[in-house]
Coordinates of C-alpha atoms in Angstrom, one line a residue:
X54 CA 114.0 78.0 124.0
X55 CA 117.0 79.8 122.5
X56 CA 118.5 82.6 124.7
X57 CA 118.4 85.8 122.6
X58 CA 120.1 88.0 125.3
X59 CA 123.7 89.0 125.0
X60 CA 124.6 90.8 128.3
X61 CA 121.4 93.0 128.3
X62 CA 121.9 96.5 129.5
X63 CA 119.2 98.0 131.9
X64 CA 117.1 100.5 130.1
X65 CA 114.5 102.3 132.2
X66 CA 113.6 99.4 134.4
X67 CA 110.3 100.9 135.4
X68 CA 109.2 100.4 131.8
X69 CA 111.2 97.3 131.0
X70 CA 109.6 95.2 133.6
X71 CA 106.4 95.3 131.6
X72 CA 108.0 93.9 128.5
X73 CA 107.7 90.1 128.3
X74 CA 110.9 88.6 129.7
X75 CA 113.0 86.1 127.7
X76 CA 112.3 83.4 130.2
X77 CA 108.6 83.5 130.1
X78 CA 106.2 82.6 127.3
X79 CA 103.6 85.3 126.9
X80 CA 99.9 84.4 126.9
X81 CA 97.9 84.8 123.7
X82 CA 96.5 88.0 125.0
X83 CA 100.0 89.4 125.7
X84 CA 101.3 88.3 122.3
X85 CA 98.6 90.3 120.5
X86 CA 99.1 93.5 122.5
X87 CA 100.9 96.3 120.7
X88 CA 103.3 98.4 122.7
X89 CA 105.8 101.2 122.1
X90 CA 109.5 101.8 122.3
X91 CA 111.1 105.2 122.3
X92 CA 114.4 106.9 123.3
X93 CA 116.5 110.0 123.6
X94 CA 115.2 113.2 122.1
X95 CA 112.0 111.5 120.9
X96 CA 110.7 110.6 124.5
X97 CA 108.2 113.5 124.4
X98 CA 106.5 112.4 121.1
X99 CA 103.9 110.1 122.8
X100 CA 100.5 111.8 122.5
X101 CA 97.4 111.1 124.6
X102 CA 95.7 109.5 121.5
X103 CA 98.6 107.1 121.0
X104 CA 98.6 106.3 124.7
X105 CA 95.0 105.1 124.4
X106 CA 95.6 103.3 121.1
X107 CA 98.5 101.3 122.4
X108 CA 99.1 99.5 125.6
X109 CA 100.9 102.0 127.8
X110 CA 102.0 99.2 130.2
X111 CA 104.2 98.0 127.3
X112 CA 106.0 101.3 126.8
X113 CA 109.8 100.8 126.8
X114 CA 112.5 103.5 126.8
X115 CA 116.1 103.1 125.6
X116 CA 119.1 105.3 126.0
X117 CA 119.5 106.1 122.3
X118 CA 117.7 108.5 120.0
X119 CA 114.9 106.3 118.8
X120 CA 111.7 107.5 117.2
X121 CA 108.5 106.2 118.7
X122 CA 108.1 102.7 117.3
X123 CA 105.3 100.1 117.6
X124 CA 106.3 96.8 119.2
X125 CA 104.4 93.5 119.2
X126 CA 105.4 90.2 120.8
X127 CA 105.3 87.4 118.3
X128 CA 106.2 83.7 118.2
X129 CA 107.9 82.3 115.2
X130 CA 109.3 78.7 114.9
X131 CA 109.1 78.3 118.7
X132 CA 111.1 81.5 119.4
X133 CA 109.8 84.7 121.0
X134 CA 110.4 88.0 119.2
X135 CA 109.4 91.6 119.6
X136 CA 108.5 92.8 116.1
X137 CA 108.9 96.5 115.2
X138 CA 106.6 98.5 113.0
X139 CA 106.2 102.2 112.0
X140 CA 103.8 104.2 114.1
X141 CA 101.2 106.2 112.1
X142 CA 102.8 109.4 110.9
X143 CA 106.4 108.2 111.5
X144 CA 108.6 110.7 109.6
X145 CA 111.2 108.1 108.8
X146 CA 108.6 106.0 107.0
X147 CA 109.1 106.8 103.3
X148 CA 105.3 107.0 102.7
X149 CA 105.2 109.9 105.2
X150 CA 108.1 111.9 103.7
X151 CA 107.4 115.5 102.6
X152 CA 106.1 115.8 99.1
X153 CA 109.1 118.0 98.1
X154 CA 111.5 115.4 99.4
X155 CA 109.8 112.7 97.4
X156 CA 109.8 114.9 94.3
X157 CA 113.6 115.5 94.7
X158 CA 114.3 111.8 95.0
X159 CA 112.1 111.0 92.0
X160 CA 113.9 113.7 90.0
X161 CA 117.3 112.2 90.9
X162 CA 116.2 108.8 89.8
X163 CA 114.6 110.0 86.6
X164 CA 117.8 111.9 85.8
X165 CA 119.8 108.7 86.4
X166 CA 117.4 106.9 84.1
X167 CA 117.9 109.6 81.5
X168 CA 121.7 109.4 81.5
X169 CA 121.6 105.6 81.4
X170 CA 119.2 105.7 78.4
X171 CA 121.4 108.2 76.6
X172 CA 124.4 106.0 77.1
X173 CA 122.5 103.0 75.7
X174 CA 122.1 104.4 72.2
X175 CA 124.6 107.3 71.8
X176 CA 127.2 104.5 71.3
X177 CA 125.6 103.7 67.9
X178 CA 126.6 107.1 66.5
X179 CA 130.3 106.3 66.9
X180 CA 130.3 102.8 65.6
X181 CA 131.5 103.8 62.1
X182 CA 134.7 105.6 63.2
X183 CA 135.3 103.1 66.0
X184 CA 135.4 100.0 63.8
X185 CA 137.6 101.8 61.3
X186 CA 140.1 102.8 64.0
X187 CA 140.1 99.4 65.7
X188 CA 140.2 97.5 62.4
X189 CA 137.1 95.4 62.9
X190 CA 133.7 95.1 61.2
X191 CA 130.5 97.0 61.6
X192 CA 128.6 93.9 62.8
X193 CA 131.2 93.4 65.6
X194 CA 130.9 97.0 66.5
X195 CA 127.1 96.7 66.8
X196 CA 127.7 93.9 69.3
X197 CA 128.2 96.7 71.8
X198 CA 124.5 97.4 71.6
X199 CA 123.7 93.7 71.9
X200 CA 126.0 93.3 75.0
X201 CA 124.5 96.3 76.8
X202 CA 120.9 95.2 76.3
X203 CA 121.6 91.5 76.9
X204 CA 123.2 92.1 80.3
X205 CA 120.4 94.6 81.1
X206 CA 118.0 91.7 80.3
X207 CA 119.7 89.1 82.5
X208 CA 120.6 91.2 85.6
X209 CA 117.0 92.0 86.8
X210 CA 116.3 88.3 87.1
X211 CA 118.8 88.1 89.9
X212 CA 118.9 91.6 91.4
X213 CA 115.7 91.7 93.4
X214 CA 116.9 89.6 96.4
X215 CA 119.8 91.9 97.0
X216 CA 117.4 94.8 97.3
X217 CA 115.4 92.9 99.9
X218 CA 118.5 92.2 101.9
X219 CA 120.7 95.3 101.5
X220 CA 118.1 97.9 100.5
X221 CA 117.9 100.1 97.4
X222 CA 120.4 102.8 98.3
X223 CA 123.4 100.6 98.3
X224 CA 122.4 99.0 95.0
X225 CA 121.8 102.5 93.4
X226 CA 125.0 104.0 94.7
X227 CA 127.3 101.0 93.9
X228 CA 125.8 100.4 90.5
X229 CA 125.8 104.0 89.4
X230 CA 129.4 104.7 90.5
X231 CA 130.5 101.6 88.6
X232 CA 128.4 102.7 85.6
X233 CA 130.3 106.1 85.6
X234 CA 133.7 104.3 85.8
X235 CA 132.9 102.2 82.7
X236 CA 133.2 105.3 80.5
X237 CA 136.9 105.4 81.2
X238 CA 137.4 102.0 79.5
X239 CA 135.1 103.0 76.7
X240 CA 136.9 106.2 76.0
X241 CA 140.4 104.7 76.3
X242 CA 139.9 101.2 75.1
X243 CA 142.6 100.0 72.6
X244 CA 140.7 97.0 71.1
X245 CA 137.2 95.9 70.4
X246 CA 137.3 93.3 73.2
X247 CA 137.8 96.0 75.8
X248 CA 134.9 98.0 74.3
X249 CA 132.5 95.0 74.3
X250 CA 133.4 94.1 77.9
X251 CA 132.9 97.6 79.1
X252 CA 129.6 97.8 77.2
X253 CA 128.5 94.6 78.9
X254 CA 129.3 95.9 82.3
X255 CA 127.7 99.2 81.5
X256 CA 124.4 97.4 80.8
X257 CA 124.8 95.3 84.0
X258 CA 125.2 98.4 86.2
X259 CA 122.8 100.5 84.1
X260 CA 119.9 98.1 84.5
X261 CA 119.1 99.7 87.9
X262 CA 117.7 102.7 86.0
X263 CA 115.1 100.6 84.4
X264 CA 114.1 98.0 87.0
X265 CA 114.4 99.6 90.4
X266 CA 112.9 103.0 89.9
X267 CA 109.3 101.7 89.7
X268 CA 109.8 99.8 92.9
X269 CA 111.3 102.8 94.6
X270 CA 108.3 104.9 93.7
X271 CA 106.2 102.1 95.2
X272 CA 108.2 102.6 98.4
X273 CA 107.3 106.2 98.7
X274 CA 103.9 106.7 96.9
X275 CA 100.6 105.1 97.6
X276 CA 98.9 103.6 94.5
X277 CA 96.6 106.6 94.0
X278 CA 99.6 109.0 93.9
X279 CA 101.9 106.8 91.9
X280 CA 100.5 107.5 88.4
X281 CA 102.3 110.7 87.7
X282 CA 105.8 109.6 88.9
X283 CA 105.5 106.4 86.9
X284 CA 104.4 108.4 83.8
X285 CA 107.5 110.6 84.3
X286 CA 109.7 107.5 84.5
X287 CA 108.3 106.0 81.3
X288 CA 108.7 109.3 79.6
X289 CA 112.3 109.8 80.6
X290 CA 113.2 106.1 79.9
X291 CA 112.0 106.4 76.3
X292 CA 113.2 110.0 75.8
X293 CA 116.8 109.1 76.8
X294 CA 116.9 106.0 74.5
X295 CA 115.6 107.7 71.4
X296 CA 117.1 111.1 71.9
X297 CA 120.8 110.3 72.3
X298 CA 121.6 110.4 68.5
X299 CA 120.6 114.0 68.3
X300 CA 123.8 115.2 70.0
X301 CA 125.9 112.0 69.5
X302 CA 126.2 112.4 65.8
X303 CA 127.6 116.0 66.1
X304 CA 130.1 115.0 68.8
X305 CA 131.3 112.0 66.7
X306 CA 131.6 114.2 63.6
X307 CA 133.5 117.0 65.4
X308 CA 135.6 115.2 68.0
X309 CA 135.4 111.4 67.4
X310 CA 133.9 108.4 69.1
X311 CA 136.3 108.4 72.1
X312 CA 135.2 111.9 73.1
X313 CA 131.6 110.8 72.6
X314 CA 132.1 108.3 75.4
X315 CA 134.3 110.6 77.4
X316 CA 131.9 113.5 77.4
X317 CA 129.1 111.2 78.5
X318 CA 131.2 109.9 81.4
X319 CA 132.0 113.4 82.5
X320 CA 128.4 114.4 82.3
X321 CA 127.4 111.6 84.7
X322 CA 129.8 112.6 87.4
X323 CA 127.8 115.5 89.0
X324 CA 124.7 113.3 89.2
X325 CA 126.7 110.4 90.6
X326 CA 128.0 112.7 93.4
X327 CA 124.5 113.9 94.2
X328 CA 123.2 110.3 94.3
X329 CA 126.0 109.3 96.7
X330 CA 125.3 112.3 99.0
X331 CA 121.6 112.8 98.9
X332 CA 119.8 109.6 97.9
X333 CA 118.3 108.0 101.1
X334 CA 117.1 104.4 101.6
X335 CA 113.5 104.3 100.4
X336 CA 112.7 100.7 101.4
X337 CA 110.7 100.9 104.6
X338 CA 111.5 97.4 105.8
X339 CA 115.2 98.1 105.5
X340 CA 114.8 101.3 107.5
X341 CA 113.0 99.4 110.2
X342 CA 115.7 96.6 110.2
X343 CA 118.4 99.3 110.9
X344 CA 116.2 100.6 113.7
X345 CA 115.9 97.1 115.2
X346 CA 119.7 96.7 114.9
X347 CA 120.2 99.9 116.9
X348 CA 117.9 98.6 119.6
X349 CA 119.6 95.2 119.8
X350 CA 123.0 97.0 120.1
X351 CA 121.7 99.3 122.8
X352 CA 119.9 96.7 124.9
X353 CA 121.6 93.5 124.1
X354 CA 118.2 92.0 123.6
X355 CA 118.2 90.0 120.4
X356 CA 114.5 89.6 120.2
X357 CA 113.9 93.0 118.5
X358 CA 113.4 92.3 114.8
X359 CA 111.1 93.3 111.9
X360 CA 108.6 91.1 110.3
X361 CA 110.9 90.7 107.3
X362 CA 113.8 89.5 109.5
X363 CA 111.8 86.5 110.7
X364 CA 109.4 85.8 107.8
X365 CA 111.4 86.8 104.7
X366 CA 112.2 83.8 102.5
X367 CA 115.8 82.7 102.1
X368 CA 118.1 84.0 99.4
X369 CA 117.6 80.7 97.4
X370 CA 113.8 81.2 97.4
X371 CA 114.1 84.8 96.5
X372 CA 116.4 84.1 93.6
X373 CA 113.9 81.5 92.4
X374 CA 111.1 84.0 92.5
X375 CA 113.1 86.7 90.7
X376 CA 114.4 84.4 87.9
X377 CA 112.6 81.1 87.4
X378 CA 109.3 82.4 88.5
X379 CA 109.7 85.5 86.2
X380 CA 110.4 83.3 83.1
X381 CA 107.6 80.9 84.1
X382 CA 105.1 83.6 84.4
X383 CA 106.1 85.0 81.0
X384 CA 105.2 81.8 79.3
X385 CA 102.3 80.6 81.5
X386 CA 100.3 83.8 82.2
X387 CA 98.5 85.0 79.0
X388 CA 98.3 88.6 80.3
X389 CA 102.1 88.7 81.0
X390 CA 103.0 87.1 77.7
X391 CA 100.6 89.3 75.6
X392 CA 101.8 92.6 77.1
X393 CA 105.4 91.3 77.1
X394 CA 105.2 90.6 73.4
X395 CA 103.7 94.0 72.8
X396 CA 106.2 96.0 74.8
X397 CA 109.1 93.9 73.4
X398 CA 108.0 94.7 69.8
X399 CA 107.9 98.4 70.8
X400 CA 111.4 98.2 72.3
X401 CA 112.6 96.2 69.2
X402 CA 111.5 99.1 67.0
X403 CA 113.2 101.7 69.2
X404 CA 116.5 100.0 68.7
X405 CA 115.8 99.0 65.1
X406 CA 115.5 102.7 64.1
X407 CA 119.0 103.4 65.3
X408 CA 120.0 101.7 62.1
X409 CA 117.0 102.6 59.9
X410 CA 117.0 106.4 60.3
X411 CA 120.6 106.7 58.9
X412 CA 119.5 104.6 55.9
X413 CA 116.5 106.9 55.3
X414 CA 118.3 110.2 55.7
X415 CA 122.0 109.6 55.1
X416 CA 121.9 107.0 52.3
X417 CA 118.8 108.0 50.5
X418 CA 118.8 111.8 51.1
X419 CA 122.6 112.5 51.4
X420 CA 122.4 114.2 54.8
X421 CA 125.7 114.3 56.8
X422 CA 126.1 112.4 60.1
X423 CA 125.2 115.4 62.4
X424 CA 122.2 116.6 60.5
X425 CA 120.9 113.0 60.0
X426 CA 120.5 112.8 63.8
X427 CA 118.0 115.6 63.8
X428 CA 115.0 113.4 62.9
X429 CA 115.4 111.9 66.3
X430 CA 114.0 115.1 67.6
X431 CA 110.7 113.9 66.1
X432 CA 111.0 110.8 68.3
X433 CA 111.4 112.9 71.4
X434 CA 108.5 115.2 70.4
X435 CA 106.3 112.1 69.9
X436 CA 107.3 110.8 73.4
X437 CA 106.5 114.2 74.9
X438 CA 103.1 114.4 73.2
X439 CA 102.3 110.9 74.5
X440 CA 103.3 111.9 78.0
X441 CA 101.0 114.9 77.9
X442 CA 98.1 112.9 76.5
X443 CA 98.6 110.3 79.2
X444 CA 97.2 112.8 81.8
X445 CA 93.8 112.1 80.3
X446 CA 94.2 108.5 81.3
X447 CA 95.4 109.6 84.8
X448 CA 92.3 111.9 85.2
X449 CA 90.0 109.1 84.0
X450 CA 91.4 106.6 86.4
X451 CA 91.3 109.1 89.3
X452 CA 87.6 109.9 88.6
X453 CA 86.8 106.2 88.7
X454 CA 88.5 105.6 92.0
X455 CA 86.7 108.5 93.6
X456 CA 83.3 107.3 92.5
X457 CA 81.8 105.1 95.3
X458 CA 79.4 103.4 92.9
X459 CA 82.2 102.1 90.7
X460 CA 84.3 99.0 91.4
X461 CA 87.6 99.8 89.7
X462 CA 89.2 96.8 87.9
X463 CA 92.7 96.6 86.3
X464 CA 91.1 97.2 82.9
X465 CA 90.6 100.8 83.9
X466 CA 94.4 101.2 83.3
X467 CA 93.9 100.4 79.6
X468 CA 92.0 103.5 78.3
X469 CA 95.3 105.1 77.3
X470 CA 96.4 102.0 75.6
X471 CA 93.1 101.7 73.6
X472 CA 93.7 105.2 72.4
X473 CA 97.4 105.2 71.9
X474 CA 97.9 101.7 70.5
X475 CA 96.7 102.7 67.0
X476 CA 99.4 105.4 66.5
X477 CA 102.2 102.8 66.3
X478 CA 101.0 101.1 63.1
X479 CA 99.8 104.4 61.7
X480 CA 103.2 105.9 62.2
X481 CA 104.9 102.8 60.6
X482 CA 102.7 103.0 57.5
X483 CA 103.4 106.7 57.1
X484 CA 107.2 106.2 57.5
X485 CA 107.2 103.2 55.1
X486 CA 105.6 105.1 52.2
X487 CA 107.3 108.5 52.6
X488 CA 110.9 107.3 52.5
X489 CA 111.3 108.0 48.8
X490 CA 113.9 110.6 48.0
X491 CA 111.5 112.6 45.8
X492 CA 109.1 113.1 48.7
X493 CA 109.5 115.8 51.3
X494 CA 111.5 114.8 54.5
X495 CA 108.6 115.9 56.7
X496 CA 106.7 112.7 55.9
X497 CA 108.9 110.2 57.6
X498 CA 109.5 112.7 60.4
X499 CA 105.8 112.8 61.1
X500 CA 105.7 109.0 61.0
X501 CA 108.5 108.8 63.6
X502 CA 106.6 111.1 66.0
X503 CA 103.5 108.9 65.8
X504 CA 105.5 105.8 66.4
X505 CA 106.8 107.1 69.7
X506 CA 103.4 108.3 70.8
X507 CA 102.3 104.6 70.4
X508 CA 105.5 103.3 72.2
X509 CA 104.9 105.6 75.2
X510 CA 101.3 104.4 75.7
X511 CA 102.5 100.8 75.4
X512 CA 105.1 101.3 78.1
X513 CA 102.8 103.1 80.4
X514 CA 99.9 100.7 80.2
X515 CA 102.2 97.6 80.4
X516 CA 103.6 98.6 83.8
X517 CA 100.4 99.9 85.3
X518 CA 98.1 97.1 84.1
X519 CA 100.5 94.3 85.0
X520 CA 101.0 95.7 88.4
X521 CA 97.3 96.0 89.1
X522 CA 96.7 92.4 87.8
X523 CA 99.3 90.6 89.8
X524 CA 99.9 92.7 92.9
X525 CA 102.7 91.2 95.0
X526 CA 103.6 88.9 92.0
X527 CA 103.9 91.9 89.6
X528 CA 107.7 92.3 90.2
X529 CA 108.2 88.8 88.8
X530 CA 105.8 89.4 85.9
X531 CA 107.5 92.7 85.0
X532 CA 110.9 91.1 85.3
X533 CA 109.9 88.4 82.8
X534 CA 108.5 91.1 80.4
X535 CA 111.8 93.0 80.8
X536 CA 113.8 90.0 79.9
X537 CA 111.9 89.5 76.7
X538 CA 111.9 93.3 75.9
X539 CA 115.7 93.8 76.4
X540 CA 116.5 90.6 74.6
X541 CA 114.6 91.7 71.5
X542 CA 116.2 95.2 71.8
X543 CA 119.6 93.5 72.0
X544 CA 119.3 91.5 68.7
X545 CA 117.5 94.1 66.6
X546 CA 120.6 96.2 65.6
X547 CA 122.4 93.1 64.5
X548 CA 120.2 92.6 61.5
X549 CA 118.4 95.9 61.0
X550 CA 120.6 97.1 58.2
X551 CA 120.5 93.8 56.3
X552 CA 116.7 93.6 56.8
X553 CA 116.0 97.0 55.3
X554 CA 118.6 96.7 52.5
X555 CA 117.7 93.2 51.4
X556 CA 113.9 93.5 51.6
X557 CA 113.8 97.2 50.7
X558 CA 113.0 100.0 53.0
X559 CA 109.4 100.4 52.0
X560 CA 108.5 96.7 52.2
X561 CA 110.5 96.2 55.4
X562 CA 108.5 99.1 57.0
X563 CA 105.3 97.7 55.6
X564 CA 106.0 94.3 57.2
X565 CA 106.6 96.0 60.6
X566 CA 103.4 98.0 60.2
X567 CA 101.4 94.9 59.6
X568 CA 102.9 93.2 62.7
X569 CA 102.1 96.3 64.7
X570 CA 98.6 96.3 63.4
X571 CA 98.1 92.7 64.6
X572 CA 99.5 93.5 68.1
X573 CA 97.3 96.6 68.4
X574 CA 94.4 94.2 69.2
X575 CA 96.1 93.2 72.5
X576 CA 94.6 95.9 74.7
X577 CA 91.2 95.6 73.1
X578 CA 91.2 91.8 73.7
X579 CA 92.4 92.3 77.3
X580 CA 89.8 95.0 78.0
X581 CA 87.1 92.6 76.9
X582 CA 88.4 89.2 78.2
X583 CA 90.9 90.4 80.9
X584 CA 88.5 89.5 83.8
X585 CA 88.0 86.0 82.5
X586 CA 91.8 85.5 82.0
X587 CA 92.5 86.7 85.5
X588 CA 89.8 84.4 86.9
X589 CA 91.6 81.4 85.3
X590 CA 95.0 82.5 86.8
X591 CA 95.9 81.4 90.3
X592 CA 98.2 84.4 90.7
X593 CA 96.1 87.1 89.1
X594 CA 92.7 86.1 90.4
X595 CA 94.1 85.7 94.0
X596 CA 95.4 89.2 93.9
X597 CA 92.3 90.8 92.4
X598 CA 89.9 89.0 94.7
X599 CA 92.0 89.8 97.7
X600 CA 92.5 86.2 98.7
X601 CA 96.2 86.1 98.3

């Protein structure tokens, strides 16, 4: 057997003698006993109830400040380990953090998501002057939108393993600091190549605001308390994306495209400083791994580990799960593909209207660049209305979970989608047939609000329903959907102008409305046939039936 000891230091021998030695193989009874380890200022934390619950003969003390921690001897691949776990009520366990601390962290992350969303689309308002100054074409300038979204689509397929190994904090801090630095290149770039490279890197670093936040909420909130934080995240993600042109048009008109990028970079700095200083590690397994490392350093006993340290798959396997498995689930799981198609179309529309709204209000109605950005307020208003209406879904789901006579299925997450789905095609129909110059501008503005009400419900139901259906496989499923969503969002600005000019604004809008009408049936079909589809899926049925 491998020797795990590196010059072990004596630590409270009276207690240490009861911990299985490295030279003996514990019996089955000993291996299943749970003990405790504690040290320093935390020595007086052990209560009488905990003494009865855990084997007091396996209490170990160390000469460092160590919160009371559960230990359990375990054999793995012929080696003996002492596996650590949080004790019930451990204040360092993210699930046990104070509600105000969780709310503060959630606010930081939602603000980060907001600023990343604003940077995604504010760029579009400066394309006209930028391509004129850099002597290139509009289509090349629009590649900046493509580059951002495409790297944002690819990065999540490979990022998950690094969160498992290093934790979320280092990813958040490193990525967001680099995200802020990219605005220097965008504001000072002398050629279009520099701009496109910086936009690509901006998307690469900015993807953390769309793919990690949901998982971070899962680190802190139990499922029954996760609905409101996730609704806030969806609200902010959409609001930032559709709201940027409101201010961007005025900045570009008054100061130019370079100041548009520079002001955004400066605005990100205070939040970046707060994230560096105040954002803690939220992944419980990483917190435990750091605790195990402290014990190993203090005692010289290399057997102290966490369950993730000995059972987590290798980096190659994790990369496979986060990339190959994600794409495979997208095309082999009907639920993943259906919702992926629906949310991708919604995101496609969000970026399409970056080009369509100027056609409607600048070209057809003669509004200037700044004023023509005001209709985006309608998109923000629609998102806000959708967010408010979603509390009815939250209340309905909560009432079902509290009813002991009701067995809650993932389809209980679809009530909001059943109600909200219809607003997307309705909004598109209204927008299509009220674009004529002779009609009042309020018509297309109302259509825009209804469109984003629908988009919000699509986003919210997609995340919640997919998570409930696939459990521990949901991260791969959502990554696959995110790849499709961001890819469609990336390509839409490249042909939006030609599509609406060549086909005609009314007919192009009508075509989109018909597609949206067809996709509206997705939540109704899944509500009816979702249980049958899950039963035929090895991943979904295993999760739902609790056999995984």
